[in-house]
Coordinates of C-alpha atoms in Angstrom, one line a residue:
M11 CA 95.9 -13.6 31.6
P12 CA 92.8 -11.9 33.9
L13 CA 90.7 -8.7 33.1
T14 CA 90.7 -5.2 34.7
T15 CA 87.5 -3.8 36.3
A16 CA 87.9 -1.0 33.4
Q17 CA 87.9 -3.8 30.9
M18 CA 84.8 -5.6 32.6
L19 CA 82.9 -2.0 33.1
A20 CA 83.7 -1.6 29.0
G21 CA 82.5 -4.9 28.3
A22 CA 79.1 -4.2 30.3
N23 CA 78.8 -0.6 28.7
R24 CA 79.1 -2.1 25.0
Q25 CA 76.5 -4.8 26.3
M26 CA 74.9 -2.0 27.1
E27 CA 74.8 0.2 24.3
S28 CA 74.0 -2.9 22.1
Y29 CA 70.6 -3.4 23.5
A30 CA 70.1 0.6 23.4
A31 CA 70.8 0.5 19.4
N32 CA 69.4 -3.3 18.7
D33 CA 67.0 -4.3 21.4
P34 CA 66.3 -0.9 23.4
I35 CA 65.1 -1.1 26.7
D36 CA 62.3 1.9 25.8
Q37 CA 60.6 0.1 23.4
F38 CA 58.0 -2.6 24.1
S39 CA 57.1 -5.5 22.3
T40 CA 53.3 -5.3 21.0
E41 CA 52.4 -7.9 24.4
R42 CA 52.8 -4.4 26.0
P43 CA 50.7 -2.4 23.4
F44 CA 49.7 0.8 26.2
A45 CA 53.0 0.7 27.2
S46 CA 54.5 1.3 23.3
W47 CA 51.7 3.9 23.2
L48 CA 52.8 5.6 25.9
I49 CA 56.5 5.8 24.2
A50 CA 55.4 6.4 20.8
N51 CA 54.3 9.6 22.3
K52 CA 56.3 10.6 25.0
K53 CA 57.7 14.1 25.1
D54 CA 61.3 15.0 27.2
S55 CA 60.2 17.7 29.5
T56 CA 61.6 19.9 32.4
F57 CA 59.8 19.2 35.9
G58 CA 61.0 22.8 37.9
N59 CA 61.0 22.4 41.6
G60 CA 59.9 19.0 40.7
I61 CA 56.6 20.0 39.4
F62 CA 55.1 20.0 35.2
N63 CA 51.9 22.1 35.1
E64 CA 49.7 21.3 32.5
K65 CA 47.5 24.5 31.6
V66 CA 44.0 23.4 31.8
R67 CA 41.4 25.9 30.3
I68 CA 38.2 25.6 32.5
S69 CA 35.7 27.8 30.7
N70 CA 35.7 31.0 27.9
D71 CA 34.4 33.0 30.4
S72 CA 31.9 34.5 27.8
N73 CA 31.0 37.8 28.3
Y74 CA 28.2 38.0 25.4
Q75 CA 25.5 40.4 25.4
N76 CA 22.8 41.8 23.2
Y77 CA 22.6 45.3 22.9
T78 CA 20.6 47.9 21.0
G79 CA 21.2 51.8 20.6
D80 CA 22.6 53.2 23.4
D81 CA 22.4 50.7 25.3
Q82 CA 25.0 50.0 28.3
V83 CA 27.4 47.1 28.2
T84 CA 30.0 45.7 30.1
Y85 CA 33.3 44.3 30.0
N86 CA 35.2 41.3 32.1
R87 CA 38.4 40.5 33.0
K88 CA 39.0 36.8 31.8
D89 CA 40.1 34.1 34.0
T90 CA 40.1 30.6 32.3
V91 CA 43.3 28.9 32.9
R92 CA 44.5 26.8 36.0
K93 CA 47.3 24.8 36.4
A94 CA 47.6 21.2 37.1
P95 CA 50.8 20.4 38.8
F96 CA 52.0 17.1 38.1
Q97 CA 55.2 15.5 39.8
H98 CA 57.9 13.0 38.7
Y99 CA 58.6 9.6 39.8
E100 CA 62.0 7.4 39.7
A101 CA 62.5 3.7 38.6
H102 CA 65.5 1.7 39.2
D103 CA 66.5 -2.0 38.5
G104 CA 70.2 -3.4 38.6
F105 CA 72.2 -6.5 39.0
T106 CA 75.7 -7.1 40.8
L107 CA 78.6 -9.4 40.0
N108 CA 80.8 -10.4 42.5
E109 CA 84.5 -11.8 41.9
T110 CA 83.7 -15.0 43.1
E111 CA 80.6 -15.2 40.5
L112 CA 83.1 -14.0 37.9
A113 CA 85.6 -16.9 38.9
N114 CA 83.0 -19.4 39.2
N115 CA 82.5 -18.4 35.6
G116 CA 85.9 -18.6 34.3
I117 CA 86.6 -14.9 34.8
I118 CA 89.9 -13.7 36.7
L119 CA 89.0 -9.8 37.8
T120 CA 91.9 -8.3 39.2
D121 CA 94.0 -4.8 40.0
D122 CA 96.5 -5.4 37.4
K123 CA 96.2 -2.7 34.7
N124 CA 98.3 -4.2 32.3
A125 CA 95.7 -7.5 32.6
V126 CA 94.7 -8.9 28.9
M127 CA 92.1 -11.1 28.6
T128 CA 91.9 -14.6 27.2
D129 CA 89.9 -15.4 24.4
A130 CA 87.6 -17.6 27.2
E131 CA 87.5 -14.7 29.3
K132 CA 86.0 -12.6 26.5
I133 CA 83.6 -15.1 25.4
Q134 CA 82.4 -15.6 29.1
I135 CA 82.3 -12.1 30.4
V136 CA 80.1 -11.6 26.8
N137 CA 78.0 -14.6 27.8
L138 CA 77.1 -13.6 31.8
L139 CA 76.6 -10.1 30.9
D140 CA 74.3 -10.6 27.9
E141 CA 71.9 -12.9 30.3
N142 CA 72.2 -10.2 33.0
W143 CA 71.1 -7.3 30.9
S144 CA 68.8 -9.0 29.3
A145 CA 66.8 -10.0 32.7
L146 CA 67.3 -6.5 33.8
K147 CA 65.7 -5.4 30.4
N148 CA 62.8 -7.5 30.6
G149 CA 62.5 -6.8 34.6
F150 CA 62.4 -3.4 34.2
Q151 CA 59.8 -3.5 30.9
E152 CA 57.6 -5.8 32.9
N153 CA 57.3 -3.8 36.2
W154 CA 57.2 -0.4 34.7
D155 CA 53.8 -1.4 32.3
I156 CA 51.9 -2.6 34.9
E157 CA 53.2 0.6 37.3
V158 CA 51.7 2.9 34.6
H159 CA 48.7 0.9 34.6
L160 CA 47.6 1.1 38.1
D161 CA 46.8 4.4 40.1
G162 CA 49.7 4.4 42.3
S163 CA 47.5 4.5 45.8
T164 CA 49.7 1.2 47.2
N165 CA 52.8 3.1 46.8
P166 CA 53.7 6.8 47.1
K167 CA 56.7 6.7 45.1
A168 CA 55.1 4.9 41.6
V169 CA 53.4 7.3 39.2
P170 CA 50.1 7.8 39.0
G171 CA 49.1 5.5 36.2
L172 CA 46.1 5.0 33.6
D173 CA 44.1 4.0 36.4
A174 CA 44.2 7.5 38.0
L175 CA 44.0 9.7 35.2
V176 CA 41.4 8.1 33.7
S177 CA 39.5 6.6 36.3
T178 CA 36.4 4.6 36.8
T179 CA 35.6 6.7 39.7
P180 CA 35.7 9.9 37.7
N181 CA 34.5 12.4 40.3
V182 CA 36.4 11.3 43.1
G183 CA 40.2 12.3 44.0
V184 CA 42.6 15.3 43.6
I185 CA 44.6 14.8 39.8
G186 CA 47.2 17.2 39.3
G187 CA 45.9 19.4 41.8
I188 CA 42.6 19.7 41.0
D189 CA 39.8 18.3 42.9
A190 CA 37.3 16.5 40.5
A191 CA 34.7 16.8 43.3
T192 CA 34.2 20.2 42.7
S193 CA 35.5 20.5 39.3
P194 CA 32.8 19.1 36.8
Y195 CA 35.6 20.2 33.7
W196 CA 38.2 18.1 35.4
R197 CA 36.4 14.5 35.1
N198 CA 37.0 11.5 32.6
Y199 CA 34.1 9.7 31.3
A200 CA 33.1 5.9 32.7
D201 CA 30.5 3.6 31.6
M202 CA 30.8 0.6 33.9
G203 CA 28.9 -2.5 34.3
I204 CA 27.2 -2.6 30.5
S205 CA 24.7 -5.2 30.2
T206 CA 25.6 -7.8 26.9
G207 CA 22.1 -9.3 26.9
T208 CA 20.8 -7.6 24.5
A209 CA 22.3 -7.8 20.8
G210 CA 23.9 -4.3 20.0
N211 CA 23.5 -2.7 23.6
L212 CA 27.5 -2.7 24.2
I213 CA 28.1 -0.8 20.9
N214 CA 25.2 1.5 21.5
H215 CA 26.9 2.5 24.7
M216 CA 30.4 2.7 23.2
E217 CA 28.8 4.9 20.5
T218 CA 27.5 7.3 23.2
L219 CA 30.8 7.4 24.9
W220 CA 33.0 8.1 22.2
R221 CA 30.5 11.2 21.1
Q222 CA 31.3 12.5 25.0
T223 CA 34.9 11.9 24.4
I224 CA 34.4 14.3 21.6
T225 CA 32.3 16.9 22.6
Y226 CA 34.7 19.5 24.4
G227 CA 37.8 21.0 23.3
K228 CA 38.5 20.7 19.7
M229 CA 41.3 17.7 20.7
G230 CA 40.3 15.5 18.1
Q231 CA 38.8 11.8 18.7
P232 CA 40.4 9.2 20.9
N233 CA 43.3 7.6 18.6
A234 CA 43.6 4.1 21.0
I235 CA 41.6 1.9 22.5
F236 CA 42.9 -0.9 24.8
V237 CA 40.6 -3.5 26.1
G238 CA 41.0 -6.3 28.1
A239 CA 40.4 -10.3 26.7
A240 CA 37.0 -10.3 28.2
M241 CA 36.0 -6.8 27.2
Y242 CA 37.4 -7.4 23.2
D243 CA 35.5 -11.0 23.2
A244 CA 32.5 -9.1 23.9
I245 CA 32.6 -6.0 21.6
Q246 CA 33.6 -8.8 18.9
A247 CA 30.4 -10.7 19.7
D248 CA 27.9 -7.8 19.8
A249 CA 29.4 -6.7 16.2
L250 CA 28.3 -10.3 15.1
K251 CA 24.8 -10.1 16.5
V252 CA 24.2 -6.8 14.7
M253 CA 26.1 -6.9 11.4
S254 CA 26.1 -9.2 8.8
R255 CA 28.9 -11.0 6.8
Q256 CA 29.5 -11.3 3.0
I257 CA 31.8 -14.4 2.3
T258 CA 33.8 -14.6 -1.2
I259 CA 34.9 -17.9 -0.9
G260 CA 37.4 -18.8 -4.0
A261 CA 37.8 -22.0 -5.7
S262 CA 41.3 -24.0 -5.0
A263 CA 43.1 -26.2 -7.8
T264 CA 42.0 -29.3 -6.0
G265 CA 38.6 -28.3 -6.0
G266 CA 38.0 -27.8 -2.6
I267 CA 37.3 -24.1 -0.7
T268 CA 39.0 -23.5 2.6
L269 CA 37.1 -21.7 5.6
D270 CA 38.4 -19.6 7.8
P271 CA 35.7 -18.2 10.8
S272 CA 38.1 -15.7 12.3
T273 CA 38.0 -11.9 11.8
K274 CA 41.0 -10.1 10.5
A275 CA 41.0 -7.1 13.0
L276 CA 38.7 -5.3 15.1
A277 CA 38.1 -1.4 15.2
F278 CA 35.8 1.0 16.1
K279 CA 35.3 4.3 14.8
G280 CA 38.5 3.3 12.3
V281 CA 40.5 2.9 15.5
P282 CA 42.2 -0.7 16.4
V283 CA 40.8 -2.2 19.0
V284 CA 44.1 -3.6 21.1
W285 CA 44.1 -6.7 23.5
D286 CA 46.4 -5.6 26.1
P287 CA 47.7 -8.8 27.6
S288 CA 48.7 -7.1 31.4
F289 CA 44.8 -6.8 31.9
E290 CA 45.1 -9.8 32.9
V291 CA 48.2 -9.8 34.5
I292 CA 47.0 -7.0 36.8
D293 CA 43.8 -9.0 37.7
A294 CA 46.1 -12.1 38.6
R295 CA 48.0 -9.5 41.0
L296 CA 45.1 -7.8 42.5
G297 CA 42.7 -10.5 42.8
A298 CA 38.9 -9.7 43.0
I299 CA 38.1 -5.8 42.3
T300 CA 34.8 -3.9 41.4
Y301 CA 36.0 -3.6 38.2
P302 CA 38.1 -6.4 36.4
W303 CA 40.5 -4.7 34.3
T304 CA 39.5 -8.0 31.7
K305 CA 36.3 -6.7 31.4
R306 CA 37.5 -2.8 30.6
G307 CA 38.3 -0.9 27.8
Y308 CA 39.4 2.6 27.3
F309 CA 39.2 5.1 24.7
L310 CA 42.6 7.2 24.9
N311 CA 43.7 10.7 23.1
S312 CA 47.2 11.4 23.1
K313 CA 47.0 15.0 22.7
T314 CA 45.5 14.9 26.0
L315 CA 47.6 11.8 28.1
T316 CA 51.4 12.1 27.9
L317 CA 54.6 10.5 29.2
R318 CA 57.0 12.7 29.9
P319 CA 60.5 11.9 30.7
V320 CA 62.4 14.4 32.6
Q321 CA 65.0 15.9 30.0
G322 CA 68.3 13.7 30.2
R323 CA 67.0 11.1 32.7
W324 CA 65.3 8.3 30.6
M325 CA 66.8 5.3 30.7
I326 CA 70.0 5.9 32.0
K327 CA 72.9 3.2 32.6
R328 CA 74.4 3.3 35.5
T329 CA 78.0 1.8 36.9
P330 CA 78.4 2.9 40.0
P331 CA 82.2 2.5 41.7
R332 CA 82.6 -0.8 43.7
V333 CA 82.4 -0.1 47.9
Y334 CA 85.9 -0.3 49.7
D335 CA 84.9 -3.6 51.5
R336 CA 83.0 -5.1 49.0
Y337 CA 84.6 -6.9 46.0
T338 CA 80.9 -6.4 44.4
H339 CA 80.3 -4.6 41.6
Y340 CA 77.4 -2.8 40.2
F341 CA 75.3 -2.0 37.0
G342 CA 71.9 -0.9 36.7
Q343 CA 69.3 1.2 34.8
T344 CA 67.2 4.1 36.4
A345 CA 64.3 6.2 34.5
D346 CA 62.8 9.5 35.8
Y347 CA 59.8 10.4 33.9
G348 CA 56.2 11.9 34.9
L349 CA 53.0 10.8 33.5
T350 CA 50.3 14.0 32.8
T351 CA 47.0 14.9 31.6
K352 CA 45.5 18.3 30.4
K353 CA 41.9 17.3 29.8
R354 CA 40.4 14.5 31.7
N355 CA 37.4 14.6 29.0
S356 CA 38.7 13.5 26.1
N357 CA 39.3 10.1 27.8
A358 CA 36.8 7.4 28.7
V359 CA 36.8 3.8 30.4
F360 CA 33.8 1.4 30.2
S361 CA 33.2 -2.3 31.3
I362 CA 30.9 -5.0 30.8
A363 CA 28.8 -6.4 33.5

């Protein structure tokens, strides 16, 4: 017997729940480390009137004075906090199945409420939905990952991502309603076009940049470092130029030895240096730009840079009803979120020449 629309939707929902429980759409593989880091540190939030306000302390507004005896002193009213409003943005991906496609796959859809699926139809609908949901999940992850890297300038409906919040031109632009050109406290650090011709120069620049990110605000040190392939190779090569290795080689049962010239891991200040393959994907999409992503690196602090899913609207399954004049069925996934910062100068971007 054929299956009903309700049975197909139930099967689709079960298939979607399977992904949510076992292979969640909001978890990203290690090939998308920046997206994984955002997800791991996300905070469900409410955007009242479409806005989430980060509270930014711009100074201590000190009224410190020296006095002696009967000297007159003064008092002031502190004006130390500004609000940085950030918007939320929506994303969608979906697929359709029409009754012709279903019939071609051996699945007969009917409006008969008493219909019962055959064993063959059960297998076919599971296979068909599995393929479609798998493609949806992978496509959503791929495009969302790229979106949160970019600055959003080419699409007004896309979130201003990493390239906006931690900018290669930190004194340009309005971020969260605050103009960086007139507000020096509202600038991330940037050190672009570092020469690698002299041994140790890149590491020296990284040392200086790191100190800058921990100078103000007591937010601690960056806890994530993401780099492109060229930057990863440059850091490793510079490290090998200025550091000596101690190699211990144990004898094998056969009397020979095994030499492995690779390094197990790369870190800076105890924080793993992680290659983000999306940097090269972005370069391939954008073509020639001033600071290629493959040559970039980022020092990021999760206390100051936050993914904020709108409460109750993060990765929602959608099965809108079939319209009256189409024998087509719809399945989708939506996400609603913002990306905010409350302290840009705890983060930094750098690149090699």
